[in-house]
mmCIF file of C-alpha atoms in Angstrom:
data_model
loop_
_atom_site.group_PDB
_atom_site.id
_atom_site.type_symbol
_atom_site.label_atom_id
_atom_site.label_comp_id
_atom_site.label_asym_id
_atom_site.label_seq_id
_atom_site.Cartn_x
_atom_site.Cartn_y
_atom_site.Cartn_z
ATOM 1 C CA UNK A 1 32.608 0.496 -24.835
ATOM 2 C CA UNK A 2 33.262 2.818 -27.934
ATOM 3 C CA UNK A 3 35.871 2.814 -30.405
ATOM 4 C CA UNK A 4 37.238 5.515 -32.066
ATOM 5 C CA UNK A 5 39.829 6.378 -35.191
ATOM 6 C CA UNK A 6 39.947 9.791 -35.646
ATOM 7 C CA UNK A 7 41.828 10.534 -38.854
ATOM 8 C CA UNK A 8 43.958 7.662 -38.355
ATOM 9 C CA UNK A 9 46.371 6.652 -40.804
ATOM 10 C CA UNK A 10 46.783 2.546 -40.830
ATOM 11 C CA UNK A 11 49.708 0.073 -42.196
ATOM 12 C CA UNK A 12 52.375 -2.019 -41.152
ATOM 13 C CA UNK A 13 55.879 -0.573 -40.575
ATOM 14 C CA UNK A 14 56.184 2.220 -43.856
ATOM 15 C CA UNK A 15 53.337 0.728 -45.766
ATOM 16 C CA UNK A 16 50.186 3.239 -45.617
ATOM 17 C CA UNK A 17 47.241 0.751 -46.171
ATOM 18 C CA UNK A 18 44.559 3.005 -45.144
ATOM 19 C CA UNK A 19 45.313 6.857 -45.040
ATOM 20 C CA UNK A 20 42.800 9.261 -42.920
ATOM 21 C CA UNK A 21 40.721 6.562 -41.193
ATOM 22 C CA UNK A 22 37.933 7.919 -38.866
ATOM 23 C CA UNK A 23 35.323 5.480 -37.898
ATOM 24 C CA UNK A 24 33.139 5.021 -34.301
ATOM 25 C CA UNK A 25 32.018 1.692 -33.153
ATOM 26 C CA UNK A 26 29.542 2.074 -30.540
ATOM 27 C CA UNK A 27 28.856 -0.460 -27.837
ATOM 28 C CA UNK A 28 25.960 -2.624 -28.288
ATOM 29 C CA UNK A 29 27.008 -2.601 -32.343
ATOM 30 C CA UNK A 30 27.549 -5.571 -34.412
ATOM 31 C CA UNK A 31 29.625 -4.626 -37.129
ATOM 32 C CA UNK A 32 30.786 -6.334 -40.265
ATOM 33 C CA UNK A 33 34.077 -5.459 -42.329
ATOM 34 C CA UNK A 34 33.371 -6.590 -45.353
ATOM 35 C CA UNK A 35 35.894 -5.905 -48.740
ATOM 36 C CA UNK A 36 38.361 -7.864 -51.286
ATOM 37 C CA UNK A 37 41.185 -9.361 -49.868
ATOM 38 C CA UNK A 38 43.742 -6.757 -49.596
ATOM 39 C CA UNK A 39 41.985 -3.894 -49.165
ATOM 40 C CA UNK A 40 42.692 -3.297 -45.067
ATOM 41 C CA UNK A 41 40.093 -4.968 -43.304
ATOM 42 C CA UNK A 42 42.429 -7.102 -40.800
ATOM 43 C CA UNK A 43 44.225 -3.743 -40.554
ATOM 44 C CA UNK A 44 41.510 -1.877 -39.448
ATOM 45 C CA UNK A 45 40.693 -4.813 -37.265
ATOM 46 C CA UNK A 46 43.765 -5.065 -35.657
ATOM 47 C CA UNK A 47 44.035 -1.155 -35.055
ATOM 48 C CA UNK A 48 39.974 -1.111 -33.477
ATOM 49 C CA UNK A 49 40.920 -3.949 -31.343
ATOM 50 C CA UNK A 50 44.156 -1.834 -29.891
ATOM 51 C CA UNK A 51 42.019 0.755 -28.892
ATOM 52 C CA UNK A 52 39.422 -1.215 -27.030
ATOM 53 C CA UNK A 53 39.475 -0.981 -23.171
ATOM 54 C CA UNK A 54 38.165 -3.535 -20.591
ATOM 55 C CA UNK A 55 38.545 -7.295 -21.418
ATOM 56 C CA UNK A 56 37.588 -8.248 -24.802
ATOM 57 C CA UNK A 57 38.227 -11.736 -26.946
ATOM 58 C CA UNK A 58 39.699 -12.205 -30.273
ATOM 59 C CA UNK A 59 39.421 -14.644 -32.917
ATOM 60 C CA UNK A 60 42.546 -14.329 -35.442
ATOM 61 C CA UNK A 61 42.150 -15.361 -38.913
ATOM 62 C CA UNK A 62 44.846 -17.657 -38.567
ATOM 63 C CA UNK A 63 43.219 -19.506 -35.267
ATOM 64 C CA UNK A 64 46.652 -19.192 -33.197
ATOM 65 C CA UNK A 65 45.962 -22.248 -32.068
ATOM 66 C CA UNK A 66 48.990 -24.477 -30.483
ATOM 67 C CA UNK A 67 49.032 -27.676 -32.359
ATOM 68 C CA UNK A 68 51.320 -29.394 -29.689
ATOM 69 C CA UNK A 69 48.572 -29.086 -26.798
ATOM 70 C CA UNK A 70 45.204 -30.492 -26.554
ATOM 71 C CA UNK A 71 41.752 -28.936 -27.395
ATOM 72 C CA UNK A 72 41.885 -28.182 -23.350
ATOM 73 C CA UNK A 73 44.725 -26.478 -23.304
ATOM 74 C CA UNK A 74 44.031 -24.113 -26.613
ATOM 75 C CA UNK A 75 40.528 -23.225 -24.926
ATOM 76 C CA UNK A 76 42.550 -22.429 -21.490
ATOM 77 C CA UNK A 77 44.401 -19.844 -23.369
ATOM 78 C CA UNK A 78 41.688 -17.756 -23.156
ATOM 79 C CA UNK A 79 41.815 -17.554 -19.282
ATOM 80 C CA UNK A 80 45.863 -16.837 -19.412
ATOM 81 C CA UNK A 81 45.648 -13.717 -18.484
ATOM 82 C CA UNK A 82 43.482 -14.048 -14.995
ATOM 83 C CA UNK A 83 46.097 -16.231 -13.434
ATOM 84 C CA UNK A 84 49.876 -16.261 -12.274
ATOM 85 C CA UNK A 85 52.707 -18.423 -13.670
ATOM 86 C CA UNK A 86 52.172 -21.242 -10.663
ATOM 87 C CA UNK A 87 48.214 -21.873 -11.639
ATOM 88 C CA UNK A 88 49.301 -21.786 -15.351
ATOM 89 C CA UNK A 89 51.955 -24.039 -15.050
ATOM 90 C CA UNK A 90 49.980 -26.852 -12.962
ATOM 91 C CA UNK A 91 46.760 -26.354 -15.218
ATOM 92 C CA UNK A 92 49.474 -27.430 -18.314
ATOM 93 C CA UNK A 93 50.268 -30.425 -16.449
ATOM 94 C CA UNK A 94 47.207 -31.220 -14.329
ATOM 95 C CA UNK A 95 44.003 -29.304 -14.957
ATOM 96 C CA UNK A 96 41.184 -29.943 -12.572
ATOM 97 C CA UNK A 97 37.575 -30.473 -12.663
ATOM 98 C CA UNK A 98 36.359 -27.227 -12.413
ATOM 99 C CA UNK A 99 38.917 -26.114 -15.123
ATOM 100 C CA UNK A 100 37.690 -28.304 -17.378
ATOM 101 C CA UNK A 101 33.948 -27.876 -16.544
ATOM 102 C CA UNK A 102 34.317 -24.439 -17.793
ATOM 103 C CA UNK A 103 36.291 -24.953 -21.207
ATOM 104 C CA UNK A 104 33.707 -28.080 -21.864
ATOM 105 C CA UNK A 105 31.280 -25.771 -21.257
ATOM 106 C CA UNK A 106 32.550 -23.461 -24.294
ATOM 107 C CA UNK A 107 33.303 -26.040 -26.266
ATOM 108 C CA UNK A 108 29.520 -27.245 -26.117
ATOM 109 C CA UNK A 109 28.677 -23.759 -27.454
ATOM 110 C CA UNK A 110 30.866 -24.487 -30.431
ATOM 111 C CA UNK A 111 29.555 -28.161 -31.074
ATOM 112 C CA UNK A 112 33.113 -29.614 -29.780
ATOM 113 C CA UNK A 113 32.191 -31.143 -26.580
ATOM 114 C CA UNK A 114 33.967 -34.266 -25.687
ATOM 115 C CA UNK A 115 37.040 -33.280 -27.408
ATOM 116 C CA UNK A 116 38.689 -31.644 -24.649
ATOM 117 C CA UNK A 117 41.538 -34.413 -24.955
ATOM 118 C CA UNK A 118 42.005 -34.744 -28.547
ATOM 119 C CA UNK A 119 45.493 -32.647 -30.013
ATOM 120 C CA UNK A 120 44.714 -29.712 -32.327
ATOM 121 C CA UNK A 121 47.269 -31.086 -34.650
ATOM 122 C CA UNK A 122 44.898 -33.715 -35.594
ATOM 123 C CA UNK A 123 41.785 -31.393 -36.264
ATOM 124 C CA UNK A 124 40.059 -30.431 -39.355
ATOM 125 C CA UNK A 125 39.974 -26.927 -40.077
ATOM 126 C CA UNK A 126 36.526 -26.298 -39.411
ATOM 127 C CA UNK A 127 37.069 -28.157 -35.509
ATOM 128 C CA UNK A 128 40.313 -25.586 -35.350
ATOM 129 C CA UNK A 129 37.750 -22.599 -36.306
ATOM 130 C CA UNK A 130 35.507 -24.202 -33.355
ATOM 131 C CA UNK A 131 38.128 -24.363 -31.034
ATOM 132 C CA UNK A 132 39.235 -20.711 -31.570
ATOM 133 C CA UNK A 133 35.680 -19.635 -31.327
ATOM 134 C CA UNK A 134 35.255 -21.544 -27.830
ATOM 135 C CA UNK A 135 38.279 -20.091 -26.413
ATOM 136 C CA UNK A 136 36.821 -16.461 -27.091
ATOM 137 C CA UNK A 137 33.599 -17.812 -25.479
ATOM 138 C CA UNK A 138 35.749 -18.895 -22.471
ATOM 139 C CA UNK A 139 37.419 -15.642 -22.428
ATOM 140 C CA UNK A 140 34.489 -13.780 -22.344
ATOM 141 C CA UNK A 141 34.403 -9.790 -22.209
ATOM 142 C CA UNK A 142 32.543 -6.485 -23.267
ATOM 143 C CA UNK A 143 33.173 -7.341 -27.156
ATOM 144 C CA UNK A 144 34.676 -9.390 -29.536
ATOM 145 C CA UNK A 145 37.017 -8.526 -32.221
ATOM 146 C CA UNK A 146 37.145 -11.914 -35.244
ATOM 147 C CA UNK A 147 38.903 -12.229 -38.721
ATOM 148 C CA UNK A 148 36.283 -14.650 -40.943
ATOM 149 C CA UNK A 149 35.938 -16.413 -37.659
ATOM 150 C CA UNK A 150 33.667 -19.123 -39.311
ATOM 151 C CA UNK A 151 35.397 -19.244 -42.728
ATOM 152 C CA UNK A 152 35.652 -22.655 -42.951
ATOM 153 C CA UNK A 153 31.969 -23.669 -41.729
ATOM 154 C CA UNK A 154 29.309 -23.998 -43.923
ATOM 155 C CA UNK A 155 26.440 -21.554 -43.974
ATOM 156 C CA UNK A 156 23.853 -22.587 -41.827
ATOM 157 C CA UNK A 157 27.290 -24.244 -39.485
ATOM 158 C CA UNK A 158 28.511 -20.587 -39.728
ATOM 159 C CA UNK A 159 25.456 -18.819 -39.042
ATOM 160 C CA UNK A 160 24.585 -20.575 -35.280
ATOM 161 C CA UNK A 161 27.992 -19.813 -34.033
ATOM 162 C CA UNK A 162 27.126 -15.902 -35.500
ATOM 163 C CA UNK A 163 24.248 -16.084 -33.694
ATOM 164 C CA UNK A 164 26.254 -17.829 -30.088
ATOM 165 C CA UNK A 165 28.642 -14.650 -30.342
ATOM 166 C CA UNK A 166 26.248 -12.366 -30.505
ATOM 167 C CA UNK A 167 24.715 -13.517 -27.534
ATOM 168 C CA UNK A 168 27.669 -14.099 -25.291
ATOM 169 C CA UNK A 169 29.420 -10.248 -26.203
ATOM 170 C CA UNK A 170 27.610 -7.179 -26.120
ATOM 171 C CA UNK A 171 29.691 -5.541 -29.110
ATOM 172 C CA UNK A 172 30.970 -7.045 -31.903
ATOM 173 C CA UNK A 173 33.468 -6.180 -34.721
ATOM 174 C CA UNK A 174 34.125 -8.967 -37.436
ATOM 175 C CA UNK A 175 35.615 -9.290 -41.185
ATOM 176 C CA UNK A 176 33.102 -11.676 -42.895
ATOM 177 C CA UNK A 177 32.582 -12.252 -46.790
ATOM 178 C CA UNK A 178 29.556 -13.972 -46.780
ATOM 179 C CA UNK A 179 26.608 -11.737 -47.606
ATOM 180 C CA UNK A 180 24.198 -13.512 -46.273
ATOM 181 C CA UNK A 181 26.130 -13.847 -42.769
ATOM 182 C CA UNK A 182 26.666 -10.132 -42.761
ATOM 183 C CA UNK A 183 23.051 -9.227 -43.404
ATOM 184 C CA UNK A 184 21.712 -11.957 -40.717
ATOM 185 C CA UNK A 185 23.972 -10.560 -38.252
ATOM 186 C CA UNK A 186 25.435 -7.161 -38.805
ATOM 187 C CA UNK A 187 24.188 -4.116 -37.571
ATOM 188 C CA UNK A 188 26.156 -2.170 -39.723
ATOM 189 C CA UNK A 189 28.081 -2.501 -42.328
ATOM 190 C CA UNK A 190 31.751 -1.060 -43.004
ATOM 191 C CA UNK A 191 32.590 -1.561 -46.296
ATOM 192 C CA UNK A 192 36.232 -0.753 -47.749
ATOM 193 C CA UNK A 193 37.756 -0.834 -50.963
ATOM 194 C CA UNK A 194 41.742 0.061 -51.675
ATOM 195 C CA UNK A 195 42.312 2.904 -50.002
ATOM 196 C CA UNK A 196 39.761 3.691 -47.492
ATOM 197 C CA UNK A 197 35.645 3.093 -46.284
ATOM 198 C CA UNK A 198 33.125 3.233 -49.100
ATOM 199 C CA UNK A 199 30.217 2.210 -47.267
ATOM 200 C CA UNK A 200 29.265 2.473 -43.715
ATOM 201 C CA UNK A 201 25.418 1.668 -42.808
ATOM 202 C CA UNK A 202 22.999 0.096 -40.996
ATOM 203 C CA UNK A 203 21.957 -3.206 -41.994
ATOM 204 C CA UNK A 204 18.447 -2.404 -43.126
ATOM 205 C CA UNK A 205 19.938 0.577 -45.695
ATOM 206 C CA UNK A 206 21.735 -1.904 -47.807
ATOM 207 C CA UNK A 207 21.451 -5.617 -49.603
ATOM 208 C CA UNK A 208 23.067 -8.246 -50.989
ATOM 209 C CA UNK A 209 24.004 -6.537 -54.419
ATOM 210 C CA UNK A 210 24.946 -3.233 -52.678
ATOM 211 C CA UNK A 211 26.937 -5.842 -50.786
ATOM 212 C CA UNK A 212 28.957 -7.516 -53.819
ATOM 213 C CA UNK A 213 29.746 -3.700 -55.234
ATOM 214 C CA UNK A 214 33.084 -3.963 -52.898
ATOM 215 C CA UNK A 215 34.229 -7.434 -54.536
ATOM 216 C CA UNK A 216 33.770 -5.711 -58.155
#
């Protein structure tokens, strides 16, 4: 599954936020967007993600989770898209076992198992980043596309569920800010500052103070 911008230029309606973008993401790649806030990465995220064919998860920055449902329910959204209106409607009302085997199964991955029942209105923000992350488990696919999916974890919190992507999607394409997260799971690292890439490498050709550069 590659990606490809070829001279792309990136905003939202007239605003240019990235002019001329060309960038490759190769299947099997694990790449981090790192940069100040501001600077494009979601934008770039967003437009990588539109181009990606075959089923593929995604993580939003903002969770898009549904406060009014249960944990169930949010991790079900993930599997939407495989069934009609009928299945969808009854697994609202009345999910069965099997249904819920397979979302407690994600949420397990995430640390949030036994909470199938519990609303997301009532969650802490690092349980709503869990819950976002288990419903891209659940939804499975070729890669993975997250915005700081583990934002509000701490480190060594942040880095197993890194580490639980990485094994469930062959290719993944994330903003992160930690450093230390990128470097520990990054392949490569696509770096922007206002107005366009400034760094794009593998892992092993750059460190943590090559890293902070784009936050100066």
């Amino acid at each position: 599954m590659d990606l490809a911008l070829r001279q792309q230029t990136l905003g939202w309606g007239e605003r240019v936020v990235l002019p001329d973008v060309t960038l490759e993401i190769r299947k099997g790649e694990r790449v981090a967007l790192m940069g100040r806030s501001g600077v494009g990465k979601s934008t770039l995220l967003g437009a990588l993600q539109a181009r990606a064919a075959g089923r593929a998860a995604v993580v939003a920055q903002d969770h898009g989770l549904v406060d009014a449902l249960s944990v169930f329910h949010n991790v079900w959204m993930g599997r939407l898209a495989d069934h009609g209106t009928s299945r969808n409607l009854r697994t609202l009302v009345w999910p069965n076992a099997q249904e819920r085997a397979a979302a407690e199964a994600a949420l397990a991955r995430v640390g949030m198992d036994g909470l199938q029942r519990r609303m997301v209105a009532s969650l802490s923000g690092g349980q709503r980043q869990r819950v976002a992350l288990a419903r891209a488990i659940l939804r499975g696919g070729m890669a993975v596309f997250a915005d700081e999916p583990v934002s509000a974890l701490d480190p060594a919190q942040g880095d197993a569920l890194l580490q639980s992507l990485a094994a469930k999607f062959e290719t993944s394409v994330m903003v992160l800010h930690d450093t230390g997260q990128a470097l520990g799971f990054a392949t490569r690292i696509v770096g922007l500052k206002a107005g366009g890439i400034v760094l794009d490498a593998p892992v092993a050709e750059v460190d943590a103070a090559r890293l902070m550069e784009l936050y100066g």
